[in-house]
Amino acid sequence: MADSGKQAGDDSKQEFSSRMMDVALSGLKCVAIAMGKETGLFDVMIATETPKTSQEIADAGNLKERYVREWLGAMVTAKIVNYDPSTETYWIPKSHHSITQFTGLAMCTPSLSTAFFDVADSFRKDGPSGVPYSKYSKFDDLMDGMHGPLFKNELAEFTASMPDVQKKLESGIKVLDIGCGPGASTLEFAKHFPKSTIYGLDLSESGIKNAQEVAKASGLTNTVFRCQDVSSLPSDWTSQFDYAFAHMVIHDLADPTRVLKEILRLLTPGGALSVLDPNAHSKLEDNISEENEHASMLYTISMMNCIPACLSQNEGKGAALGAALGREKATLLLEGAGYHVKSITTALGGSLHYLCFKS
């Protein structure tokens, strides 16, 4: 048997019990952290320069004090918020202001759980084939919260890693953003490269509407947003795009090969495609290691959303590749669709970047 890292039975009963208690408690803490994000409490407290009472914090956020006080209790005991019992005041120390970097991920727990029982029904042989995206409350907000900061903070570094593509973006080209959701990636590309026209495509009507509103409010005139099935793209778009971008999309597609071939058709000769997908291997045994602790998160998110959402399409016949598609299968998929995979590197929050070209 290959050495696959530490296995489930390698710890003692006591160690296992302690670890499971930590897991369960962390899950509950995530719910409280997510509540701080959803209600704006973290923003209120970070903006406050001096310690405040629960009533003052509640008033600043236009919230009910009793709820706020209980949330503060959760945050104090989780060692995120500080508390002075002599004055009954609370504050977030500056060293903890980075909590906002993790709230997007914490939102996964409540957002994905809106479809928890639907997913459980889909497990059963006589249950539905999957769960449509409409069952996931505020899913667009979740994606925006998780991925938006990456595009805002790391897009410049990302495009700089592709000098030839970056030069084209600066000179002005047509760009295809596949599965743009609420438009965070499209909007950032448009801001960074005003001479290029960025087309953002997604099946989510609410996501596209939100993106259009933000673009208008931001004064961006070089974006085009369309609610579009990416498995069947317009015939008159053939050979019209020099660059395409697909962030956390390919593993969710019901028919990824068809979509990849459609994108290939739209690219100009020598055009490039950036596929960004979770950093994982295709075989479970290769994901069992101390260096890949996020693998459990990938499989869980995949179980709760990627697989059921994919299988809700095409009468349950979707590819259901899952978030842990992995570099090995992803490479074969891209090459099989007709691309030359030039490089595989890490980018945008540690995801894998497959830089591909049309032969």
XYZ file of C-alpha atoms in Angstrom:
359
model
C 0.000 0.000 0.000
C 1.337 3.443 -0.954
C 2.251 5.882 1.802
C -0.649 8.334 1.631
C 0.148 10.350 4.727
C -1.560 10.118 8.098
C -4.605 7.857 7.994
C -7.843 8.034 10.001
C -6.856 5.327 12.492
C -3.394 6.648 13.297
C -4.500 8.643 16.354
C -5.710 7.409 19.730
C -9.331 7.448 20.879
C -8.604 10.447 23.098
C -6.824 12.314 20.288
C -9.684 11.585 17.914
C -12.307 12.771 20.410
C -10.386 15.975 21.013
C -9.985 16.573 17.289
C -13.688 16.011 16.618
C -14.636 18.422 19.388
C -12.388 21.044 17.775
C -14.020 20.413 14.385
C -17.554 20.743 15.763
C -16.733 23.874 17.739
C -14.985 25.444 14.747
C -18.112 24.895 12.675
C -20.213 26.780 15.210
C -17.645 29.566 15.414
C -17.860 29.881 11.628
C -21.601 30.507 11.950
C -20.938 33.328 14.423
C -18.205 34.810 12.232
C -20.540 34.642 9.244
C -23.186 36.489 11.270
C -20.688 39.253 11.925
C -20.161 39.541 8.178
C -23.857 39.417 7.252
C -24.948 42.005 9.823
C -21.995 44.321 9.251
C -20.882 44.047 12.868
C -17.225 43.512 11.999
C -17.228 46.664 9.871
C -18.938 48.629 12.646
C -16.445 47.512 15.269
C -13.358 47.985 13.104
C -14.503 51.522 12.344
C -14.812 52.185 16.082
C -11.588 53.586 17.517
C -12.494 53.184 21.190
C -14.130 50.384 23.202
C -17.932 50.506 23.113
C -20.779 48.926 25.049
C -23.048 46.411 23.375
C -25.753 49.078 23.186
C -23.426 51.551 21.477
C -22.316 48.911 18.992
C -25.920 47.914 18.310
C -26.933 51.542 17.777
C -24.010 52.136 15.405
C -25.125 49.180 13.289
C -28.862 49.876 13.626
C -29.272 46.483 15.285
C -31.027 45.036 18.349
C -28.817 45.105 21.435
C -29.811 41.695 22.820
C -28.782 39.904 19.641
C -25.579 41.915 19.406
C -24.678 41.132 23.010
C -24.988 37.397 22.425
C -22.890 37.638 19.257
C -20.270 39.570 21.200
C -20.222 36.758 23.759
C -19.441 34.284 20.995
C -16.694 36.517 19.604
C -15.088 37.219 22.984
C -14.935 33.541 23.923
C -13.580 32.749 20.453
C -10.785 35.251 21.210
C -11.622 37.489 18.259
C -13.099 40.423 20.225
C -11.650 41.865 23.445
C -13.794 42.646 26.496
C -13.295 44.839 29.567
C -15.661 43.612 32.360
C -15.099 46.733 34.458
C -16.695 48.964 31.795
C -18.590 46.228 29.904
C -17.054 47.434 26.655
C -15.885 45.557 23.582
C -13.362 46.190 20.791
C -11.485 44.399 18.041
C -7.715 44.872 18.446
C -5.914 46.086 15.336
C -4.035 42.803 15.104
C -7.431 41.097 14.569
C -8.735 43.433 11.848
C -7.692 40.795 9.318
C -10.802 38.834 10.381
C -12.497 40.387 7.347
C -10.212 38.311 5.112
C -11.840 35.131 6.421
C -15.498 36.102 6.572
C -16.088 35.117 2.929
C -14.972 31.566 3.648
C -16.960 31.485 6.899
C -20.086 32.375 4.914
C -19.839 28.976 3.194
C -21.370 27.293 6.227
C -24.715 29.151 6.368
C -24.952 29.683 2.599
C -24.431 26.065 1.601
C -26.566 24.834 4.489
C -29.674 26.463 3.022
C -29.783 23.430 0.739
C -28.589 20.921 3.347
C -31.739 18.803 3.466
C -32.167 18.953 -0.315
C -28.654 17.594 -0.712
C -29.381 14.873 1.847
C -32.453 13.857 -0.182
C -30.281 13.685 -3.301
C -28.049 11.104 -1.607
C -30.952 8.647 -1.502
C -31.462 6.278 -4.424
C -35.101 7.312 -4.757
C -34.302 10.984 -4.244
C -33.813 13.775 -6.805
C -30.757 13.716 -9.061
C -29.434 16.974 -7.672
C -30.144 20.438 -6.310
C -30.529 23.524 -8.556
C -28.674 26.729 -7.741
C -31.994 28.389 -6.917
C -32.062 26.361 -3.683
C -28.886 28.058 -2.438
C -29.870 31.298 -0.773
C -27.574 34.253 -1.537
C -25.173 32.056 -3.513
C -24.060 35.006 -5.670
C -23.220 36.932 -2.511
C -21.183 33.978 -1.268
C -19.149 33.827 -4.482
C -18.629 37.566 -4.444
C -17.489 37.495 -0.816
C -15.083 34.604 -1.390
C -13.612 35.596 -4.735
C -14.127 39.351 -5.008
C -11.168 40.279 -2.746
C -8.880 37.983 -4.768
C -9.603 39.795 -8.018
C -9.291 43.183 -6.339
C -5.993 42.433 -4.597
C -4.251 39.975 -6.904
C -5.409 40.568 -10.505
C -2.472 42.843 -11.365
C 0.012 40.219 -10.193
C -1.939 37.514 -12.018
C -1.908 39.243 -15.426
C 1.757 40.216 -14.953
C 2.554 36.493 -14.851
C 1.413 36.334 -18.502
C 3.437 39.119 -20.202
C 2.218 38.412 -23.741
C -1.421 38.290 -22.674
C -0.995 41.402 -20.549
C 0.393 43.387 -23.516
C -2.673 42.455 -25.553
C -4.973 43.437 -22.687
C -3.256 46.801 -22.431
C -3.475 47.458 -26.174
C -7.163 46.501 -26.325
C -8.763 43.130 -27.066
C -12.028 41.274 -26.498
C -12.029 39.140 -23.358
C -14.468 36.371 -22.461
C -15.162 35.850 -18.739
C -16.932 32.505 -18.373
C -19.150 32.050 -15.311
C -18.616 35.582 -14.006
C -21.364 35.366 -11.346
C -22.025 38.836 -9.902
C -19.215 40.203 -12.069
C -16.294 40.781 -9.686
C -13.709 39.370 -12.113
C -15.192 41.106 -15.174
C -15.294 44.457 -13.414
C -11.698 44.212 -12.210
C -10.458 43.291 -15.697
C -12.386 46.287 -17.052
C -10.832 48.639 -14.481
C -7.291 47.428 -15.101
C -7.550 47.345 -18.897
C -9.811 50.179 -20.103
C -8.890 49.657 -23.770
C -10.184 46.058 -23.711
C -13.839 45.006 -23.778
C -14.742 42.377 -21.215
C -17.724 40.087 -21.801
C -19.083 38.551 -18.587
C -21.308 35.495 -19.047
C -23.310 33.594 -16.447
C -26.580 31.694 -16.088
C -27.522 33.632 -12.953
C -29.983 36.386 -13.841
C -29.542 38.042 -10.447
C -25.760 37.872 -10.749
C -25.766 39.483 -14.199
C -28.214 42.174 -13.083
C -26.000 42.995 -10.107
C -22.931 43.164 -12.330
C -24.653 45.519 -14.766
C -25.719 47.824 -11.941
C -22.211 47.942 -10.442
C -20.653 48.598 -13.863
C -23.054 51.479 -14.480
C -22.489 52.961 -11.027
C -18.710 52.675 -11.520
C -18.838 54.379 -14.902
C -17.336 51.376 -16.685
C -18.271 51.412 -20.370
C -16.051 48.527 -21.504
C -18.128 45.673 -20.086
C -20.820 43.537 -21.702
C -22.854 41.271 -19.436
C -25.101 38.501 -20.725
C -27.190 35.812 -19.081
C -25.866 33.037 -21.283
C -25.660 29.245 -21.482
C -21.933 28.822 -22.098
C -22.418 25.384 -23.676
C -23.938 27.099 -26.718
C -22.301 30.436 -27.497
C -23.322 32.779 -30.342
C -22.248 31.653 -33.807
C -21.132 35.161 -34.797
C -18.615 35.227 -31.943
C -16.319 32.741 -33.716
C -12.653 33.848 -33.618
C -13.598 37.162 -31.943
C -11.794 36.830 -28.595
C -8.058 36.914 -27.883
C -8.353 35.842 -24.263
C -10.795 33.851 -22.127
C -10.931 33.488 -18.356
C -12.720 30.803 -16.326
C -12.366 31.013 -12.538
C -13.742 28.082 -10.491
C -16.101 27.123 -13.320
C -14.844 24.130 -15.301
C -15.304 21.544 -12.541
C -18.950 22.665 -12.119
C -19.990 22.244 -15.760
C -22.443 19.549 -16.766
C -20.651 19.133 -20.124
C -17.165 20.621 -19.685
C -15.757 19.277 -22.958
C -18.508 20.914 -24.980
C -18.011 24.245 -23.202
C -14.242 24.134 -23.645
C -14.668 23.453 -27.358
C -17.119 26.343 -27.622
C -14.570 28.661 -25.994
C -11.902 27.327 -28.359
C -14.123 28.229 -31.321
C -14.444 31.783 -30.066
C -10.695 32.295 -29.585
C -8.553 33.836 -32.296
C -5.612 31.753 -33.620
C -3.045 31.770 -30.823
C -5.655 33.011 -28.347
C -5.244 32.141 -24.671
C -7.494 30.626 -22.010
C -6.860 30.857 -18.272
C -8.579 28.133 -16.297
C -8.364 28.543 -12.528
C -9.522 25.633 -10.417
C -8.892 24.357 -6.871
C -5.365 23.230 -6.065
C -5.745 19.486 -5.781
C -4.742 16.163 -7.263
C -7.190 13.878 -9.020
C -6.642 10.859 -6.767
C -7.807 10.884 -3.162
C -4.588 9.269 -1.944
C -2.584 12.191 -3.323
C -4.714 14.677 -1.358
C -4.078 13.007 2.015
C -1.188 14.979 3.439
C -0.326 17.581 6.014
C 0.440 19.998 3.153
C -3.079 19.712 1.731
C -5.262 20.305 4.766
C -7.746 22.285 2.656
C -8.667 19.097 0.743
C -11.407 18.216 3.258
C -12.916 21.655 2.669
C -12.869 21.051 -1.097
C -14.641 17.714 -0.823
C -17.231 19.175 1.565
C -18.026 22.180 -0.630
C -18.146 19.840 -3.599
C -20.554 17.500 -1.802
C -22.796 20.378 -0.749
C -22.849 22.343 -4.017
C -20.654 21.341 -6.958
C -21.934 17.777 -7.348
C -25.665 18.332 -6.582
C -25.857 21.523 -8.677
C -24.209 19.781 -11.623
C -26.377 16.670 -11.361
C -29.526 18.783 -11.205
C -28.934 19.455 -14.907
C -29.359 17.210 -17.951
C -31.595 14.759 -16.069
C -28.801 13.822 -13.702
C -26.309 13.107 -16.482
C -23.910 15.956 -15.735
C -20.174 15.236 -15.601
C -20.059 15.949 -11.827
C -16.289 16.426 -11.857
C -16.285 18.004 -8.404
C -14.061 20.624 -6.790
C -11.233 18.105 -6.394
C -11.050 17.518 -10.151
C -7.297 17.809 -9.775
C -4.451 18.751 -12.065
C -4.090 15.340 -13.689
C -7.678 14.995 -14.946
C -7.948 18.720 -15.677
C -4.901 18.565 -17.953
C -6.327 15.611 -19.850
C -9.670 17.398 -20.144
C -8.103 20.547 -21.577
C -5.835 18.690 -23.975
C -8.737 16.505 -25.085
C -10.735 19.633 -25.949
C -7.954 20.813 -28.258
C -5.836 23.138 -26.109
C -2.094 23.293 -25.601
C -1.499 23.550 -21.842
C 1.574 25.773 -21.631
C 1.921 25.924 -17.854
C 0.313 25.032 -14.528
C 1.107 27.458 -11.719
C -0.545 28.761 -8.550
C -2.385 32.088 -8.620
C -5.315 34.028 -7.152
C -5.406 32.676 -3.634
C -3.405 29.538 -4.360
C -5.688 28.033 -6.996
C -4.155 26.244 -9.977
C -3.787 28.320 -13.120
C -3.832 26.335 -16.338
C -2.572 28.695 -19.047
C -3.768 27.247 -22.339
C -3.461 28.305 -25.969
C -5.369 27.605 -29.131
C -3.076 25.697 -31.471
